[in-house]
PDB file of C-alpha atoms in Angstrom:
ATOM      1  CA  MET A1360     119.994 215.579 374.384  1.00 54.00           C
ATOM      2  CA  THR A1361     120.499 218.782 372.705  1.00 49.00           C
ATOM      3  CA  ASP A1362     123.226 221.654 372.997  1.00 48.00           C
ATOM      4  CA  ALA A1363     121.725 224.266 374.628  1.00 43.00           C
ATOM      5  CA  GLY A1364     123.993 226.312 372.131  1.00 45.00           C
ATOM      6  CA  GLY A1365     121.385 224.606 369.037  1.00 54.00           C
ATOM      7  CA  SER A1366     124.540 220.799 368.443  1.00 60.00           C
ATOM      8  CA  ALA A1367     123.834 217.491 367.087  1.00 65.00           C
ATOM      9  CA  PRO A1368     122.481 215.934 370.871  1.00 71.00           C
ATOM     10  CA  GLU A1369     125.155 213.449 372.740  1.00 80.00           C
ATOM     11  CA  ARG A1370     122.787 210.843 372.262  1.00 88.00           C
ATOM     12  CA  VAL A1371     119.065 209.288 370.445  1.00 94.00           C
ATOM     13  CA  ALA A1372     116.319 208.346 372.381  1.00 95.00           C
ATOM     14  CA  ARG A1373     113.623 205.748 370.473  1.00 96.00           C
ATOM     15  CA  VAL A1374     109.993 207.116 370.855  1.00 97.00           C
ATOM     16  CA  VAL A1375     106.887 205.557 370.610  1.00 98.00           C
ATOM     17  CA  LEU A1376     103.827 207.303 370.537  1.00 98.00           C
ATOM     18  CA  VAL A1377     100.619 205.953 371.203  1.00 97.00           C
ATOM     19  CA  ASP A1378      97.769 208.101 370.839  1.00 96.00           C
ATOM     20  CA  ASP A1379      94.183 207.673 369.089  1.00 93.00           C
ATOM     21  CA  HIS A1380      94.138 211.498 367.574  1.00 93.00           C
ATOM     22  CA  ARG A1381      96.141 211.255 364.593  1.00 94.00           C
ATOM     23  CA  MET A1382      96.653 215.089 364.576  1.00 94.00           C
ATOM     24  CA  PHE A1383      98.280 215.237 368.481  1.00 94.00           C
ATOM     25  CA  ARG A1384     100.698 212.508 367.030  1.00 95.00           C
ATOM     26  CA  THR A1385     101.781 215.091 364.542  1.00 95.00           C
ATOM     27  CA  GLY A1386     101.899 217.780 365.845  1.00 95.00           C
ATOM     28  CA  VAL A1387     103.876 215.966 368.696  1.00 96.00           C
ATOM     29  CA  ARG A1388     106.382 214.266 365.952  1.00 95.00           C
ATOM     30  CA  ALA A1389     106.683 217.621 364.697  1.00 95.00           C
ATOM     31  CA  GLU A1390     107.292 219.376 368.270  1.00 94.00           C
ATOM     32  CA  ILE A1391     109.789 216.655 369.483  1.00 95.00           C
ATOM     33  CA  GLY A1392     110.421 214.536 366.508  1.00 92.00           C
ATOM     34  CA  ARG A1393     113.577 216.005 365.151  1.00 90.00           C
ATOM     35  CA  THR A1394     116.233 214.337 365.152  1.00 90.00           C
ATOM     36  CA  GLU A1395     119.295 216.319 364.851  1.00 91.00           C
ATOM     37  CA  THR A1396     118.348 219.154 367.364  1.00 92.00           C
ATOM     38  CA  THR A1397     116.447 216.977 370.264  1.00 94.00           C
ATOM     39  CA  GLY A1398     117.614 213.966 369.819  1.00 95.00           C
ATOM     40  CA  ILE A1399     114.035 212.076 369.676  1.00 96.00           C
ATOM     41  CA  ASP A1400     113.790 209.453 367.407  1.00 96.00           C
ATOM     42  CA  VAL A1401     110.313 209.131 366.831  1.00 97.00           C
ATOM     43  CA  VAL A1402     110.235 204.928 365.508  1.00 97.00           C
ATOM     44  CA  GLY A1403     106.677 204.274 365.586  1.00 97.00           C
ATOM     45  CA  GLU A1404     102.975 205.531 365.833  1.00 97.00           C
ATOM     46  CA  ALA A1405     100.279 203.059 367.608  1.00 97.00           C
ATOM     47  CA  ASP A1406      95.987 204.287 367.968  1.00 95.00           C
ATOM     48  CA  ASP A1407      95.223 201.755 369.942  1.00 94.00           C
ATOM     49  CA  VAL A1408      95.840 199.182 372.334  1.00 93.00           C
ATOM     50  CA  GLU A1409      96.272 195.677 369.659  1.00 95.00           C
ATOM     51  CA  SER A1410      98.890 198.627 367.447  1.00 96.00           C
ATOM     52  CA  ALA A1411      99.887 199.862 370.823  1.00 96.00           C
ATOM     53  CA  VAL A1412     101.211 196.305 371.734  1.00 96.00           C
ATOM     54  CA  ARG A1413     102.348 194.962 368.119  1.00 96.00           C
ATOM     55  CA  VAL A1414     104.186 198.145 367.520  1.00 97.00           C
ATOM     56  CA  VAL A1415     106.491 198.398 371.037  1.00 97.00           C
ATOM     57  CA  ALA A1416     107.009 194.893 370.742  1.00 95.00           C
ATOM     58  CA  GLU A1417     108.379 194.971 366.705  1.00 96.00           C
ATOM     59  CA  THR A1418     110.662 198.394 367.552  1.00 96.00           C
ATOM     60  CA  ARG A1419     111.857 198.219 371.362  1.00 95.00           C
ATOM     61  CA  PRO A1420     111.898 201.904 372.031  1.00 96.00           C
ATOM     62  CA  ASP A1421     113.738 203.143 374.909  1.00 96.00           C
ATOM     63  CA  VAL A1422     110.622 205.196 375.312  1.00 97.00           C
ATOM     64  CA  VAL A1423     106.829 204.796 374.763  1.00 98.00           C
ATOM     65  CA  LEU A1424     104.758 207.981 375.137  1.00 98.00           C
ATOM     66  CA  LEU A1425     100.663 206.334 376.499  1.00 97.00           C
ATOM     67  CA  ASP A1426      97.954 208.094 376.158  1.00 95.00           C
ATOM     68  CA  VAL A1427      95.849 206.664 378.853  1.00 92.00           C
ATOM     69  CA  HIS A1428      92.543 206.431 377.409  1.00 90.00           C
ATOM     70  CA  LEU A1429      92.581 203.975 373.723  1.00 90.00           C
ATOM     71  CA  PRO A1430      90.172 202.519 371.726  1.00 89.00           C
ATOM     72  CA  GLY A1431      90.724 198.616 372.879  1.00 87.00           C
ATOM     73  CA  GLY A1432      91.692 198.770 376.766  1.00 85.00           C
ATOM     74  CA  GLY A1433      93.078 201.726 377.789  1.00 89.00           C
ATOM     75  CA  GLY A1434      96.836 202.915 378.374  1.00 92.00           C
ATOM     76  CA  VAL A1435      96.761 200.167 381.372  1.00 90.00           C
ATOM     77  CA  GLU A1436      95.642 197.351 379.566  1.00 91.00           C
ATOM     78  CA  VAL A1437      98.955 197.848 376.901  1.00 94.00           C
ATOM     79  CA  LEU A1438     101.214 198.159 380.232  1.00 92.00           C
ATOM     80  CA  ARG A1439     100.127 194.976 380.988  1.00 88.00           C
ATOM     81  CA  ARG A1440     100.428 193.320 377.964  1.00 90.00           C
ATOM     82  CA  SER A1441     103.766 194.922 377.753  1.00 92.00           C
ATOM     83  CA  ALA A1442     105.010 194.464 381.261  1.00 89.00           C
ATOM     84  CA  PRO A1443     107.625 191.427 379.817  1.00 87.00           C
ATOM     85  CA  LEU A1444     109.323 193.967 377.338  1.00 90.00           C
ATOM     86  CA  MET A1445     109.615 196.539 380.357  1.00 87.00           C
ATOM     87  CA  GLY A1446     111.691 193.841 383.052  1.00 70.00           C
ATOM     88  CA  GLU A1447     113.679 193.137 380.353  1.00 66.00           C
ATOM     89  CA  GLN A1448     117.573 194.545 380.812  1.00 67.00           C
ATOM     90  CA  GLY A1449     116.993 197.414 379.264  1.00 73.00           C
ATOM     91  CA  GLY A1450     113.915 197.155 379.032  1.00 86.00           C
ATOM     92  CA  VAL A1451     111.300 199.461 377.520  1.00 94.00           C
ATOM     93  CA  ARG A1452     110.100 202.558 379.700  1.00 95.00           C
ATOM     94  CA  PHE A1453     106.432 204.222 379.992  1.00 96.00           C
ATOM     95  CA  LEU A1454     105.593 207.738 379.946  1.00 97.00           C
ATOM     96  CA  ALA A1455     101.995 208.610 380.705  1.00 95.00           C
ATOM     97  CA  LEU A1456     101.112 211.892 377.828  1.00 95.00           C
ATOM     98  CA  SER A1457      96.993 212.195 378.500  1.00 91.00           C
ATOM     99  CA  VAL A1458      94.966 215.581 378.501  1.00 88.00           C
ATOM    100  CA  SER A1459      93.293 213.437 382.347  1.00 84.00           C
ATOM    101  CA  ASP A1460      94.835 213.877 385.430  1.00 81.00           C
ATOM    102  CA  ALA A1461      92.436 212.641 386.974  1.00 78.00           C
ATOM    103  CA  ALA A1462      92.934 210.211 390.323  1.00 73.00           C
ATOM    104  CA  GLU A1463      92.281 206.636 389.106  1.00 77.00           C
ATOM    105  CA  ASP A1464      93.715 207.388 385.396  1.00 83.00           C
ATOM    106  CA  VAL A1465      97.372 208.509 387.381  1.00 84.00           C
ATOM    107  CA  ILE A1466      97.168 205.132 389.972  1.00 80.00           C
ATOM    108  CA  GLY A1467      96.421 203.057 387.531  1.00 83.00           C
ATOM    109  CA  VAL A1468      99.438 203.446 385.362  1.00 87.00           C
ATOM    110  CA  ILE A1469     101.691 203.528 387.468  1.00 85.00           C
ATOM    111  CA  ARG A1470     100.428 200.546 389.132  1.00 81.00           C
ATOM    112  CA  GLY A1471     100.464 199.619 385.689  1.00 86.00           C
ATOM    113  CA  GLY A1472     104.485 200.158 385.506  1.00 89.00           C
ATOM    114  CA  ALA A1473     104.754 203.505 384.100  1.00 92.00           C
ATOM    115  CA  ARG A1474     107.728 205.415 385.380  1.00 91.00           C
ATOM    116  CA  GLY A1475     105.878 208.186 384.548  1.00 92.00           C
ATOM    117  CA  TYR A1476     102.824 210.801 384.504  1.00 94.00           C
ATOM    118  CA  VAL A1477     102.702 214.632 382.919  1.00 93.00           C
ATOM    119  CA  THR A1478      99.975 216.708 381.085  1.00 91.00           C
ATOM    120  CA  LYS A1479      99.121 217.766 377.599  1.00 91.00           C
ATOM    121  CA  THR A1480     100.601 221.012 378.851  1.00 90.00           C
ATOM    122  CA  ILE A1481     103.780 220.092 378.595  1.00 92.00           C
ATOM    123  CA  THR A1482     106.378 222.551 377.211  1.00 93.00           C
ATOM    124  CA  GLY A1483     107.775 220.744 373.827  1.00 94.00           C
ATOM    125  CA  THR A1484     111.661 221.156 375.511  1.00 94.00           C
ATOM    126  CA  ASP A1485     110.262 220.197 378.417  1.00 95.00           C
ATOM    127  CA  LEU A1486     108.718 216.532 376.881  1.00 96.00           C
ATOM    128  CA  VAL A1487     112.000 215.986 375.524  1.00 96.00           C
ATOM    129  CA  ASN A1488     113.700 216.703 378.883  1.00 95.00           C
ATOM    130  CA  ALA A1489     110.971 213.642 380.629  1.00 95.00           C
ATOM    131  CA  VAL A1490     111.845 211.208 377.511  1.00 96.00           C
ATOM    132  CA  PHE A1491     115.339 211.160 378.728  1.00 95.00           C
ATOM    133  CA  ARG A1492     115.163 211.313 382.045  1.00 94.00           C
ATOM    134  CA  ILE A1493     112.234 208.946 381.999  1.00 94.00           C
ATOM    135  CA  SER A1494     115.232 206.353 379.369  1.00 93.00           C
ATOM    136  CA  ASP A1495     117.550 207.121 382.486  1.00 90.00           C
ATOM    137  CA  GLY A1496     115.766 205.186 384.781  1.00 88.00           C
ATOM    138  CA  ASP A1497     114.248 208.810 386.493  1.00 90.00           C
ATOM    139  CA  ALA A1498     110.558 209.216 387.680  1.00 89.00           C
ATOM    140  CA  VAL A1499     109.025 211.976 385.882  1.00 91.00           C
ATOM    141  CA  PHE A1500     105.449 213.092 386.319  1.00 90.00           C
ATOM    142  CA  SER A1501     103.961 217.192 385.992  1.00 84.00           C
ATOM    143  CA  PRO A1502     104.751 219.774 389.229  1.00 74.00           C
ATOM    144  CA  ARG A1503     101.153 219.628 389.815  1.00 72.00           C
ATOM    145  CA  LEU A1504     101.079 215.475 390.047  1.00 76.00           C
ATOM    146  CA  ALA A1505     103.939 215.449 392.333  1.00 66.00           C
ATOM    147  CA  GLY A1506     102.823 216.076 395.452  1.00 63.00           C
ATOM    148  CA  PHE A1507      99.227 213.193 394.490  1.00 61.00           C
ATOM    149  CA  VAL A1508     101.055 210.770 394.014  1.00 64.00           C
ATOM    150  CA  LEU A1509     103.155 210.988 396.620  1.00 66.00           C
ATOM    151  CA  ASP A1510     100.150 211.541 398.776  1.00 62.00           C
ATOM    152  CA  ALA A1511      98.072 208.651 397.120  1.00 58.00           C
ATOM    153  CA  PHE A1512     101.119 205.971 398.704  1.00 61.00           C
ATOM    154  CA  ALA A1513     101.882 207.179 401.007  1.00 59.00           C
ATOM    155  CA  ALA A1514      98.770 208.420 402.977  1.00 52.00           C
ATOM    156  CA  THR A1515      97.614 206.103 406.070  1.00 43.00           C
ATOM    157  CA  ASP A1516      94.044 206.626 405.902  1.00 47.00           C
ATOM    158  CA  THR A1517      93.841 205.176 402.502  1.00 46.00           C
ATOM    159  CA  PRO A1518      94.191 201.966 401.259  1.00 45.00           C
ATOM    160  CA  PRO A1519      96.913 201.844 398.414  1.00 48.00           C
ATOM    161  CA  VAL A1520      94.601 198.939 396.578  1.00 55.00           C
ATOM    162  CA  ASP A1521      90.672 199.419 396.796  1.00 63.00           C
ATOM    163  CA  GLU A1522      89.419 196.809 396.481  1.00 71.00           C
ATOM    164  CA  ASP A1523      86.292 196.706 394.787  1.00 76.00           C
ATOM    165  CA  LEU A1524      87.684 198.610 391.878  1.00 79.00           C
ATOM    166  CA  ASP A1525      89.686 196.296 391.382  1.00 77.00           C
ATOM    167  CA  ARG A1526      87.830 193.306 391.155  1.00 82.00           C
ATOM    168  CA  LEU A1527      87.083 195.122 387.057  1.00 86.00           C
ATOM    169  CA  THR A1528      88.719 195.127 384.650  1.00 85.00           C
ATOM    170  CA  GLN A1529      90.296 198.190 383.010  1.00 80.00           C
ATOM    171  CA  ARG A1530      87.200 198.240 379.639  1.00 85.00           C
ATOM    172  CA  GLU A1531      85.102 197.531 382.793  1.00 88.00           C
ATOM    173  CA  ARG A1532      86.137 200.805 384.508  1.00 86.00           C
ATOM    174  CA  GLU A1533      85.462 202.249 381.181  1.00 86.00           C
ATOM    175  CA  VAL A1534      82.214 201.760 381.586  1.00 90.00           C
ATOM    176  CA  LEU A1535      81.886 202.029 384.560  1.00 90.00           C
ATOM    177  CA  ARG A1536      82.606 205.260 384.289  1.00 85.00           C
ATOM    178  CA  LEU A1537      81.054 207.043 381.328  1.00 87.00           C
ATOM    179  CA  ILE A1538      77.679 205.451 383.135  1.00 88.00           C
ATOM    180  CA  ALA A1539      78.667 207.704 386.062  1.00 85.00           C
ATOM    181  CA  ARG A1540      79.488 210.421 383.937  1.00 82.00           C
ATOM    182  CA  GLY A1541      75.731 210.072 382.099  1.00 84.00           C
ATOM    183  CA  TYR A1542      76.445 208.829 379.091  1.00 86.00           C
ATOM    184  CA  ALA A1543      73.396 206.878 377.354  1.00 89.00           C
ATOM    185  CA  TYR A1544      73.874 202.866 376.061  1.00 91.00           C
ATOM    186  CA  LYS A1545      74.718 203.793 372.323  1.00 91.00           C
ATOM    187  CA  GLU A1546      77.420 206.588 373.410  1.00 87.00           C
ATOM    188  CA  ILE A1547      78.865 204.692 375.365  1.00 89.00           C
ATOM    189  CA  ALA A1548      79.907 202.254 372.774  1.00 89.00           C
ATOM    190  CA  LYS A1549      80.587 204.617 369.841  1.00 87.00           C
ATOM    191  CA  GLN A1550      83.726 205.596 372.389  1.00 81.00           C
ATOM    192  CA  LEU A1551      84.455 202.509 372.983  1.00 84.00           C
ATOM    193  CA  PHE A1552      83.972 200.909 369.851  1.00 84.00           C
ATOM    194  CA  ILE A1553      81.924 197.821 370.892  1.00 89.00           C
ATOM    195  CA  SER A1554      78.638 196.811 370.516  1.00 91.00           C
ATOM    196  CA  VAL A1555      75.553 197.999 372.908  1.00 92.00           C
ATOM    197  CA  LYS A1556      75.189 194.209 373.680  1.00 93.00           C
ATOM    198  CA  THR A1557      78.458 194.213 375.023  1.00 92.00           C
ATOM    199  CA  VAL A1558      78.357 197.133 376.828  1.00 92.00           C
ATOM    200  CA  GLU A1559      75.075 196.062 378.524  1.00 93.00           C
ATOM    201  CA  SER A1560      77.010 192.934 379.739  1.00 93.00           C
ATOM    202  CA  HIS A1561      79.719 195.078 381.239  1.00 92.00           C
ATOM    203  CA  VAL A1562      77.592 197.035 383.002  1.00 93.00           C
ATOM    204  CA  SER A1563      75.798 193.894 384.247  1.00 93.00           C
ATOM    205  CA  ALA A1564      79.175 192.673 385.040  1.00 92.00           C
ATOM    206  CA  VAL A1565      79.810 195.718 387.338  1.00 92.00           C
ATOM    207  CA  LEU A1566      76.747 195.885 388.984  1.00 92.00           C
ATOM    208  CA  ARG A1567      77.096 191.808 390.342  1.00 91.00           C
ATOM    209  CA  LYS A1568      81.369 192.492 391.129  1.00 90.00           C
ATOM    210  CA  LEU A1569      79.815 195.582 393.016  1.00 90.00           C
ATOM    211  CA  GLN A1570      76.968 194.216 394.264  1.00 90.00           C
ATOM    212  CA  LEU A1571      74.817 197.551 393.106  1.00 89.00           C
ATOM    213  CA  SER A1572      71.435 196.825 392.043  1.00 89.00           C
ATOM    214  CA  ASN A1573      70.873 199.749 389.642  1.00 88.00           C
ATOM    215  CA  ARG A1574      72.456 202.494 387.577  1.00 85.00           C
ATOM    216  CA  HIS A1575      71.758 205.126 389.903  1.00 84.00           C
ATOM    217  CA  GLU A1576      73.738 203.591 393.079  1.00 87.00           C
ATOM    218  CA  LEU A1577      77.203 202.727 390.722  1.00 87.00           C
ATOM    219  CA  THR A1578      76.932 206.039 389.835  1.00 85.00           C
ATOM    220  CA  ARG A1579      76.905 207.123 393.444  1.00 85.00           C
ATOM    221  CA  TRP A1580      79.709 204.856 394.408  1.00 87.00           C
ATOM    222  CA  ALA A1581      82.045 205.946 391.044  1.00 83.00           C
ATOM    223  CA  THR A1582      81.308 208.972 392.740  1.00 78.00           C
ATOM    224  CA  ALA A1583      82.498 208.909 396.210  1.00 77.00           C
ATOM    225  CA  ARG A1584      85.794 207.162 394.439  1.00 75.00           C
ATOM    226  CA  ARG A1585      86.077 210.300 392.486  1.00 70.00           C
ATOM    227  CA  LEU A1586      86.133 207.907 389.430  1.00 72.00           C
ATOM    228  CA  VAL A1587      84.041 210.348 387.297  1.00 62.00           C
TER     229      VAL A1587
END
């Protein structure tokens, strides 16, 4: 970590940036990737699930800064496919860095194995500190999310697992959320980089698994669980 007086860092953390917005990745690299002062060495970048899984496997970084919403299945899918690397001695650790503070996003990536979750309002200095804390094995959350996460897992009146929601794949959840927000099939297809026919198939699967009849019922179901 960087010395307060500006001297060379005592150690270096190797980091991979995963976000589908190139300008955001460029900004994060410029803010924290000055290895000689911050101790952060950005060893790779990725903009979707496939490239993220590949880059993480190739570089074996100390910490992955992972966006939640990514083409190809989202951050949870990256975590699922990278699970073997997390289980190794001194394995890769993940810190979610997202604009979203939605309940299902936070809980989803924590269940998936991420060690923390911070929002994109975080300062560069705090993000550097978060990376080193995650690298050391700590859990790190943005202040507003910390209490929420504790409540979500500790509440006795809320089941830790939503069995209905857990029947859905990550992609089906993404489609469900967008449908509930009022997106048309063509808009969903464009946002998720899939065909309209594939969107229709996912919607049919969601309705079948949740035993719902139409889009209106699906929207009510998602709203009741605060997924919208």
